[in-house]
Short mmCIF file of C-alpha atoms in Angstrom, two decimals:
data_model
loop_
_atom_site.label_atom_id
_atom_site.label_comp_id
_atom_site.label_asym_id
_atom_site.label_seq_id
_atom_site.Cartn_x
_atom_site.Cartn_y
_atom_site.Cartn_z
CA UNK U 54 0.00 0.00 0.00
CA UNK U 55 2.75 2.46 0.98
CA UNK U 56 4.87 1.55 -2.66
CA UNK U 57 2.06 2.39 -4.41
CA UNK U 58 1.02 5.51 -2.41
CA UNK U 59 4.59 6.58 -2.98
CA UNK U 60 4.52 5.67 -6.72
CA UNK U 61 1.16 7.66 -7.40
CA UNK U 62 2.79 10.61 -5.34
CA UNK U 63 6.21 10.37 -7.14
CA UNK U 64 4.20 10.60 -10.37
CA UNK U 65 2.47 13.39 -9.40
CA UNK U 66 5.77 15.08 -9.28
CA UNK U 67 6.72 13.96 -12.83
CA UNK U 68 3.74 15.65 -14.37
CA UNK U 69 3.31 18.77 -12.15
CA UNK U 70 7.41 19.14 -12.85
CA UNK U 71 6.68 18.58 -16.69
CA UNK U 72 3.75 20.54 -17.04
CA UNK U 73 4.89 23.77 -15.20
CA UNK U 74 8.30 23.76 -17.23
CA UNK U 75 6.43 23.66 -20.50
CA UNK U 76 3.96 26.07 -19.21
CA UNK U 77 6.59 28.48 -18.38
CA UNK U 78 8.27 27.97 -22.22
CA UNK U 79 5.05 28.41 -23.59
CA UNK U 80 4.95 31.77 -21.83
CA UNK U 81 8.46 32.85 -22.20
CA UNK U 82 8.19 32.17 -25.94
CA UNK U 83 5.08 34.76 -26.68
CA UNK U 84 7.31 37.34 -25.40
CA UNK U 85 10.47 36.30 -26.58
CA UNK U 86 10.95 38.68 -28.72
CA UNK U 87 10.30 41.27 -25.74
CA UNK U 88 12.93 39.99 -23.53
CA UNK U 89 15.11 38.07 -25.06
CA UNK U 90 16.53 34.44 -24.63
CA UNK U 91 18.77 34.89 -21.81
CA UNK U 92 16.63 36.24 -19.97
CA UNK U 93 14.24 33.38 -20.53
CA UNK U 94 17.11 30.96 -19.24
CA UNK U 95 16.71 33.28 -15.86
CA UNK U 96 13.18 32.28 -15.71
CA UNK U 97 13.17 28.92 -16.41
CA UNK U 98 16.17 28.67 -13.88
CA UNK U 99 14.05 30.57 -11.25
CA UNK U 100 11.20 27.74 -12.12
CA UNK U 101 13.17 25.14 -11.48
CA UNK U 102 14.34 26.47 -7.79
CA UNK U 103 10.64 26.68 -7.17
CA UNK U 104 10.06 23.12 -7.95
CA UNK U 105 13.27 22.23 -5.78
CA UNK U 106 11.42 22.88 -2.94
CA UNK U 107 8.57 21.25 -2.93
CA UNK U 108 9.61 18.18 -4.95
CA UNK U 109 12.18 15.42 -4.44
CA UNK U 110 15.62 15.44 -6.59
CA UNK U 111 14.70 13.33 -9.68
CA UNK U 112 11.61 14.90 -10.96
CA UNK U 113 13.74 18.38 -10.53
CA UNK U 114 16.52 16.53 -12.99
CA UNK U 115 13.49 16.06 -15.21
CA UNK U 116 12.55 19.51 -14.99
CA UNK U 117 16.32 21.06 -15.24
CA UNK U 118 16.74 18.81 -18.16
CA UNK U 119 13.79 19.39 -20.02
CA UNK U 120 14.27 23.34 -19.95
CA UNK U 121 17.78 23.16 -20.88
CA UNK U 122 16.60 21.27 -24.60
CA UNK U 123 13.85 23.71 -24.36
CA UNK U 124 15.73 27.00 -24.38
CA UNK U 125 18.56 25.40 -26.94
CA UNK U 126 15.42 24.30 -29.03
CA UNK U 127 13.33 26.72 -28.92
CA UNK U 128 14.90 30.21 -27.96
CA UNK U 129 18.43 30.06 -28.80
CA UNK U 130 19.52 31.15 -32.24
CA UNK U 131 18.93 29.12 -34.52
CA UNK U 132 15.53 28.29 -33.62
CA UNK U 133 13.95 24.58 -33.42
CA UNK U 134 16.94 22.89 -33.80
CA UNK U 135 19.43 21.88 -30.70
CA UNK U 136 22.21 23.52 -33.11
CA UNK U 137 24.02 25.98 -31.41
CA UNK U 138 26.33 28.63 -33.26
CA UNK U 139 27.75 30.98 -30.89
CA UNK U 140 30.90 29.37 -28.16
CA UNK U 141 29.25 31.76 -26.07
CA UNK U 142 25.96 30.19 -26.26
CA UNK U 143 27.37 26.67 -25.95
CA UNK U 144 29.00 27.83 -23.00
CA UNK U 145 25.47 30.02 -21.60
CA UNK U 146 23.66 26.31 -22.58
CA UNK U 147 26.27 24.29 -20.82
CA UNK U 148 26.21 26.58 -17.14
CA UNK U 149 22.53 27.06 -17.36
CA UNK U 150 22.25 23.10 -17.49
CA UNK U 151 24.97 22.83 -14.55
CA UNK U 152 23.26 25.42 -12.71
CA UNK U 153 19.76 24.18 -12.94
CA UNK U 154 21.29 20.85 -12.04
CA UNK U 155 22.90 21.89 -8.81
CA UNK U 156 20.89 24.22 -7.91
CA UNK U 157 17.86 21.45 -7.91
CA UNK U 158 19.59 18.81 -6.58
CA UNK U 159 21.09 20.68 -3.51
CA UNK U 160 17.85 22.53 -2.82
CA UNK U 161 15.84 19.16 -2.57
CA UNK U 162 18.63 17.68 -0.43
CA UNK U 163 18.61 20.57 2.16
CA UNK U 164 14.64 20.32 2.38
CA UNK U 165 15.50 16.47 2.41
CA UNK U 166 17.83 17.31 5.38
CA UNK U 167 15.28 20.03 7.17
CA UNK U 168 12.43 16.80 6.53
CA UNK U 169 15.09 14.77 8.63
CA UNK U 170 16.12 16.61 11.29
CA UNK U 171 12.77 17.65 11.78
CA UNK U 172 11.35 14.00 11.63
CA UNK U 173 14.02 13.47 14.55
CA UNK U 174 13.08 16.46 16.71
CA UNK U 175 9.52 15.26 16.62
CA UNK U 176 10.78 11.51 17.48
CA UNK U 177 12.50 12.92 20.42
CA UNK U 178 9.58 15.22 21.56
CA UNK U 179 7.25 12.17 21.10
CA UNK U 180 9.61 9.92 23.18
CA UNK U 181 9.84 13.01 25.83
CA UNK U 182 6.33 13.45 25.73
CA UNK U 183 5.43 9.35 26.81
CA UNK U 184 8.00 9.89 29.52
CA UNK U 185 5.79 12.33 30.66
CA UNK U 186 2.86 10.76 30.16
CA UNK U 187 4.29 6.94 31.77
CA UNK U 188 5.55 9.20 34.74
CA UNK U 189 2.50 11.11 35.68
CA UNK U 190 0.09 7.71 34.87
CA UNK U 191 2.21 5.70 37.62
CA UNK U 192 1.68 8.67 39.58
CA UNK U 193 -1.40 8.56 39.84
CA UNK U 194 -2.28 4.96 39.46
CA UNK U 195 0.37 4.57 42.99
CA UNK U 196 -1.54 7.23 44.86
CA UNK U 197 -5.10 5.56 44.95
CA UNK U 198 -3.67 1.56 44.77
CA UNK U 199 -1.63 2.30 48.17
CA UNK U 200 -4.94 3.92 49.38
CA UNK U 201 -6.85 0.92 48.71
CA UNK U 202 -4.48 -1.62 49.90
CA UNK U 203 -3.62 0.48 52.84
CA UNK U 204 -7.57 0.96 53.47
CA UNK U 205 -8.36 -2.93 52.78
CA UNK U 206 -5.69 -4.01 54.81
CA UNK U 207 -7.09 -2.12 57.89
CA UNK U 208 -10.31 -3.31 57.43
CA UNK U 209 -9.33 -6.81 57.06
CA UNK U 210 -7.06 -7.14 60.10
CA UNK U 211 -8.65 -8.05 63.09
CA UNK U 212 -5.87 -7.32 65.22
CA UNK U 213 -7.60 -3.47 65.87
CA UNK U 214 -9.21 -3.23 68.72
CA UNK U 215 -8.93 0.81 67.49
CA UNK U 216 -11.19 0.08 64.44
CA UNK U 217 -14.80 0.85 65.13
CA UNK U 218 -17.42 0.83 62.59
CA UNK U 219 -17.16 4.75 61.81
CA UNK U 220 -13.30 4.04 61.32
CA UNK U 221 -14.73 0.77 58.75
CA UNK U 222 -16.96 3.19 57.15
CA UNK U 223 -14.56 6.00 56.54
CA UNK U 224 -11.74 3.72 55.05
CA UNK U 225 -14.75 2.54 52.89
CA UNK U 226 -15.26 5.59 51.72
CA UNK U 227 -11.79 6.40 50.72
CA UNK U 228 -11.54 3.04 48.89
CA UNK U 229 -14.91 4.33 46.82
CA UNK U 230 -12.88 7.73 46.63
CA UNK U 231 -9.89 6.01 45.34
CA UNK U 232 -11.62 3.68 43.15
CA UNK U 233 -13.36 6.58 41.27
CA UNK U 234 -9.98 8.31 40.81
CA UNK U 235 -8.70 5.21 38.84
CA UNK U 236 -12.26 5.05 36.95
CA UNK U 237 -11.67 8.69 36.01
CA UNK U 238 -7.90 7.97 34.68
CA UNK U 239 -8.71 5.16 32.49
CA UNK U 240 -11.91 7.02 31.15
CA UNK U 241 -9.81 9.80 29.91
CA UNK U 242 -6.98 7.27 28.50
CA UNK U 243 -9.92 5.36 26.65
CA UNK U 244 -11.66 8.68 25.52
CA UNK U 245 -8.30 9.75 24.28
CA UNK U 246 -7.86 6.67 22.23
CA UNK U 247 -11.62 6.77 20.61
CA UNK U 248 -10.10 10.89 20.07
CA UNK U 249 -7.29 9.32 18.04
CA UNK U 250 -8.04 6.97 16.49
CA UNK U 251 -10.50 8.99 14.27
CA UNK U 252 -13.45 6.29 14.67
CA UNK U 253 -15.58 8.43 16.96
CA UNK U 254 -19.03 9.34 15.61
CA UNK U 255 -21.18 10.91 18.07
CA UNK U 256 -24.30 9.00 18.23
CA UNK U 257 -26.87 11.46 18.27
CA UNK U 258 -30.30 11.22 19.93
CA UNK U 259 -33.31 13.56 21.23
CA UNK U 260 -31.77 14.27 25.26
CA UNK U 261 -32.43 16.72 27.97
CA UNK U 262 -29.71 19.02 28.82
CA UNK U 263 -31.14 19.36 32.34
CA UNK U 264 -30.34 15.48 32.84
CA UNK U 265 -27.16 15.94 31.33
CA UNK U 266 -26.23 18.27 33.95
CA UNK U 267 -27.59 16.60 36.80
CA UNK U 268 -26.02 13.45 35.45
CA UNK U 269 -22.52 15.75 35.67
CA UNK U 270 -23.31 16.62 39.35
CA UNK U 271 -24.18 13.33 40.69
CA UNK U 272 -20.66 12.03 39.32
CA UNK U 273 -18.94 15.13 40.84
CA UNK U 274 -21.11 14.91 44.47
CA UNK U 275 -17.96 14.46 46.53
CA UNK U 276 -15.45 16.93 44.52
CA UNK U 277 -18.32 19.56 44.83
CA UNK U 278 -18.96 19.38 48.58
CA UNK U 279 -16.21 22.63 48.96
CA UNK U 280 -17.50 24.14 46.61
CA UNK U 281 -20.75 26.65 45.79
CA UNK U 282 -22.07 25.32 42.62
CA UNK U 283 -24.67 27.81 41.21
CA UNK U 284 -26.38 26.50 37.85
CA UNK U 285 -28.81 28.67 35.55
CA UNK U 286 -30.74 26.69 32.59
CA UNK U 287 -33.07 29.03 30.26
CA UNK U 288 -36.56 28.16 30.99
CA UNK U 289 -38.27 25.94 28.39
CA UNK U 290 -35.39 24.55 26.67
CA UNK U 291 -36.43 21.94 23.99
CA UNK U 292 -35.30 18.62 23.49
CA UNK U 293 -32.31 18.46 21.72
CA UNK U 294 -30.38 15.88 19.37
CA UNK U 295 -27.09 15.30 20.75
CA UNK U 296 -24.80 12.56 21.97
CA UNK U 297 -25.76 13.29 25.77
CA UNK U 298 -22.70 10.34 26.96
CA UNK U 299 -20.33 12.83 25.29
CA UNK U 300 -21.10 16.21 26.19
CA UNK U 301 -21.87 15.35 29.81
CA UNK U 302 -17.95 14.00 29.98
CA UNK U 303 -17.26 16.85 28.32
CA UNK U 304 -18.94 19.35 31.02
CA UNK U 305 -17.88 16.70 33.61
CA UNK U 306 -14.39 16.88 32.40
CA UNK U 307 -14.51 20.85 32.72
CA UNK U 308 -16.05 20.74 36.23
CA UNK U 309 -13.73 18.92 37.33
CA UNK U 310 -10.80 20.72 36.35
CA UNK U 311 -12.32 23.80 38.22
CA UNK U 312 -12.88 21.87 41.36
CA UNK U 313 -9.08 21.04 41.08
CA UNK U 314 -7.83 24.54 40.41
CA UNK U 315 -9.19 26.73 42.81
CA UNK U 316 -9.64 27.07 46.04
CA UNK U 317 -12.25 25.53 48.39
CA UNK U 318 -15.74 27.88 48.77
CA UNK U 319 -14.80 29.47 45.65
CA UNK U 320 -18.13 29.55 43.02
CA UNK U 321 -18.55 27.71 40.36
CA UNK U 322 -21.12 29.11 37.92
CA UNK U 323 -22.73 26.61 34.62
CA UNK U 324 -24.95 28.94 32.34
CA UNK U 325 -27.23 26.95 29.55
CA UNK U 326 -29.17 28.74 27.08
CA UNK U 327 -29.91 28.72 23.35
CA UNK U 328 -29.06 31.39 20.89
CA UNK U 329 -30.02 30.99 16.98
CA UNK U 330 -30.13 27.35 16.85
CA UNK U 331 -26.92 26.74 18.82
CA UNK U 332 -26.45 25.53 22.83
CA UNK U 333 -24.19 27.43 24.18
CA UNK U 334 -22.18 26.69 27.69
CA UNK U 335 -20.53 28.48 29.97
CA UNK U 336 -18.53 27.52 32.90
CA UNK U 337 -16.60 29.85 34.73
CA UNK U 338 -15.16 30.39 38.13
CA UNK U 339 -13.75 32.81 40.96
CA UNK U 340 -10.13 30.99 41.10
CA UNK U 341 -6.77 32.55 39.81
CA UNK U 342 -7.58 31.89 36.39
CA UNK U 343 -4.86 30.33 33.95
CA UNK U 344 -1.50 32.10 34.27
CA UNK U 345 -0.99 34.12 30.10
CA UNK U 346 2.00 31.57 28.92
CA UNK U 347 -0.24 28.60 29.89
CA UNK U 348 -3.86 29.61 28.74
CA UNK U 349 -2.68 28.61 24.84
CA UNK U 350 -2.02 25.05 25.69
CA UNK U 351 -5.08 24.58 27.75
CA UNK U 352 -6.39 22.04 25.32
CA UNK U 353 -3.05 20.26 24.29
CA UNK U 354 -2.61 16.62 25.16
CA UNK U 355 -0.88 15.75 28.70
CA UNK U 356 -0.60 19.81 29.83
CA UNK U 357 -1.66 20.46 33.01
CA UNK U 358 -1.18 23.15 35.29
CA UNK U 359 1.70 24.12 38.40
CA UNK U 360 -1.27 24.89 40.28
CA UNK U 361 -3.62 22.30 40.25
CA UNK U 362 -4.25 20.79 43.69
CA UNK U 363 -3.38 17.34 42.82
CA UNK U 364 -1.56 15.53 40.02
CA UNK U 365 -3.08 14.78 36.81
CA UNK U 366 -1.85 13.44 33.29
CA UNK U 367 -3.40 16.59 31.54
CA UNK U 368 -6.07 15.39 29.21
CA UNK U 369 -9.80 16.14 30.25
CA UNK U 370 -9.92 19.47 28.54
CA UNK U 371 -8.20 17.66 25.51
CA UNK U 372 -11.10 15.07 25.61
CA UNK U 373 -14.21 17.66 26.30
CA UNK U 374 -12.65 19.92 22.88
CA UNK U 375 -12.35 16.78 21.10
CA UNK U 376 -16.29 15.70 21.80
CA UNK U 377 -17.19 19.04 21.09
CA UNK U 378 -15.20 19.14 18.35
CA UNK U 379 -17.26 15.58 17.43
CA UNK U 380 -20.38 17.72 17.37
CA UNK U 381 -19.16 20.21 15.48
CA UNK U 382 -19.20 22.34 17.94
CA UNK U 383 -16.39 25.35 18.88
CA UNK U 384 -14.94 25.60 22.60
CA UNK U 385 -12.51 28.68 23.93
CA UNK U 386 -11.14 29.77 27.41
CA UNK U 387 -10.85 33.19 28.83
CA UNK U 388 -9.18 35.02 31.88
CA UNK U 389 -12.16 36.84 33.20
CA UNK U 390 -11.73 40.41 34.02
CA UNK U 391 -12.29 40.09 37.87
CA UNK U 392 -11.07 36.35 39.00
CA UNK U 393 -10.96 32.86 37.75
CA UNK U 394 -11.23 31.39 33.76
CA UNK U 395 -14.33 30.89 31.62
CA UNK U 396 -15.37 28.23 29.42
CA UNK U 397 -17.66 28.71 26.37
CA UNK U 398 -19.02 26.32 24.56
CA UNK U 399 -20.98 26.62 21.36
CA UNK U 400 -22.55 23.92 19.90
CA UNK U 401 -24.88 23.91 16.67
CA UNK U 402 -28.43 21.76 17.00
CA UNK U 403 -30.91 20.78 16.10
CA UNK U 404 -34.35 20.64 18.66
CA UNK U 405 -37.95 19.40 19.24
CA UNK U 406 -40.10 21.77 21.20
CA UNK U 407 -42.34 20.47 23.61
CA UNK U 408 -45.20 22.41 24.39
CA UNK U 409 -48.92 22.27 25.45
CA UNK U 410 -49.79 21.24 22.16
CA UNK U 411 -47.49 18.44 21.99
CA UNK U 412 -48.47 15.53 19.81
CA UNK U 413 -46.27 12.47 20.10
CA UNK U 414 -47.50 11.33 16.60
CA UNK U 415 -45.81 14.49 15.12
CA UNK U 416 -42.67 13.88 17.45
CA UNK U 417 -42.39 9.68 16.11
CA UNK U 418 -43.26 11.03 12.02
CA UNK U 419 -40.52 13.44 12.21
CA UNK U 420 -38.28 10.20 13.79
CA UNK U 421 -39.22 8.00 11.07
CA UNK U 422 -38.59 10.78 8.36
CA UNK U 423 -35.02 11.21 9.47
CA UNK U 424 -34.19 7.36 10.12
#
């Protein structure tokens, strides 16, 4: 598969090389007469630099070849024959050939070269960027495995005379805590994956954003006890056809990372309302807000900030832009004026209205219509 890709694309060069020479001839020879054929020789030259950089080093041969018989055919005295009269146009013919020769073949092999040492500088970034990745994921896998060993253990010794029921209880609780924590890594390690791997398709159905929400608050119930959580959803809102798993990980995912990076008692506000047949989101805070050389990589894989509370491996916003993304939806970040960073998300839909008048024959038709 990869020969013939390569084959087809090396092709491609032939032709494009071939054809832009001869267009450039074509050209040069209505206005021959106008500027002469040494100046031509300058043009042609200057085409076959151009193709040097975007093409590799045999279709530029091609190309330097294929002017040189052009200009001694057509432009240099006497015309349409490769006959030349002149020593000094032998010699012109000869370092134009040269020229276009070297100058082709070392221009492709320094992009060649660029290509390269680029190609390595990305290897090494990769490899630097799993490091990263490997270190913070045993991180925090250790972190909640030592709780839940260390909490099991207790509970299963019966050497304690210490450990009363409301001492079983709480290390139960920070086994459930600890347990979510590792639910919540490999959810964002398999969302990432579905993200790359270009298979995901939103599967889109008629929802309620109001469940969606609660859904995202019931999942967040312990991270938003030190926290005041104030939540304002237009009146009325219609159904609306969206992939509710994905944008509710997506809010979740954006929650959560404002529960991590600010304070405790500090507000978290979630405004819903629609605007010209799009949902739009926001979810903002009173923290710090993202410091100005980290607010651009917000959404980039494995970044996460100095001064989150606890670790992290940096890709829940990465995951909620991809499934809004999925939706074709846009999502930014701000610095608010005052305190803390904003979230908006805008999201194009389409919606049923429920109303008084509501007839669920109308509601299944328009179903059937679209299936």
């Amino acid at each position: 598969m990869r020969t013939k890709y390569f084959k087809q694309n090396n092709l491609k060069q032939y032709i494009i090389s071939i054809l832009v020479t001869v267009s450039i001839s074509a050209i040069c020879f209505s206005i021959s007469d106008i500027i002469g054929y040494r100046t031509v020789a300058l043009l042609l030259l200057a085409s076959v630099s151009l193709l040097a950089f975007f093409f590799s080093v045999y279709p530029i041969l091609v190309s330097a070849t294929l002017s040189a018989l052009i200009w001694d055919f057509f432009f240099i005295p006497p015309h349409f024959t490769l006959h030349v009269d002149k020593t000094e146009d032998v010699l012109m013919l000869s370092m134009y050939f040269l020229v276009a020769l070297l100058n082709g073949v070392l221009t492709s092999k320094i992009r060649q070269y660029e290509k390269e040492e680029y190609q390595k500088e990305e290897r090494q970034n990769t490899i630097k960027l799993y490091k990263t990745l490997f270190d913070s994921i045993s991180h925090e896998l250790r972190t909640p495995i030592a709780t839940i060993v260390g909490a099991s253990d207790n509970i299963l010794s019966q050497t304690s005379p210490q450990l009363t029921e409301k001492n079983k209880e709480n290390l139960v609780n920070e086994i459930s805590i600890a347990a979510f924590r590792l639910n919540r890594l490999i959810d964002n390690l398999l969302n990432m994956q579905r993200l790359e791997s270009g298979f995901l398709k939103p599967k889109l159905d008629w929802c309620d954003i109001n469940e969606v929400i609660e859904n995202v608050q019931n999942r967040l119930e312990n991270e938003l006890k030190s926290h005041s959580v104030k939540i304002e959803i237009e009146n009325d809102l219609p159904l609306m056809k969206l992939d509710a798993g994905l944008i509710e990980q997506a809010i979740h995912n954006i929650v959560y990372n404002a529960t991590v990076y600010t304070p405790q008692n500090s507000e978290i506000n979630i405004k819903i309302h629609l605007e010209n047949n799009n949902l739009l989101i926001t979810i903002s805070d009173n923290g710090q807000g993202f410091a100005s050389e980290e607010i651009m990589n917000v959404f980039t894989k494995y970044f996460y900030s100095k001064k989150a509370k606890s670790g992290g491996i940096g890709l829940g916003l990465s995951i909620s832009k991809g499934f809004i993304e999925a939706h074709k939806g846009k999502i930014s970040v701000e610095n608010q004026a005052n305190s803390g960073a904003k979230f908006t998300i805008n999201i194009p839909i389409e919606f049923f209205v429920i109303n008084d008048n509501f007839d669920f024959s109308d509601f299944t038709k328009k179903e059937k219509n679209e299936q």
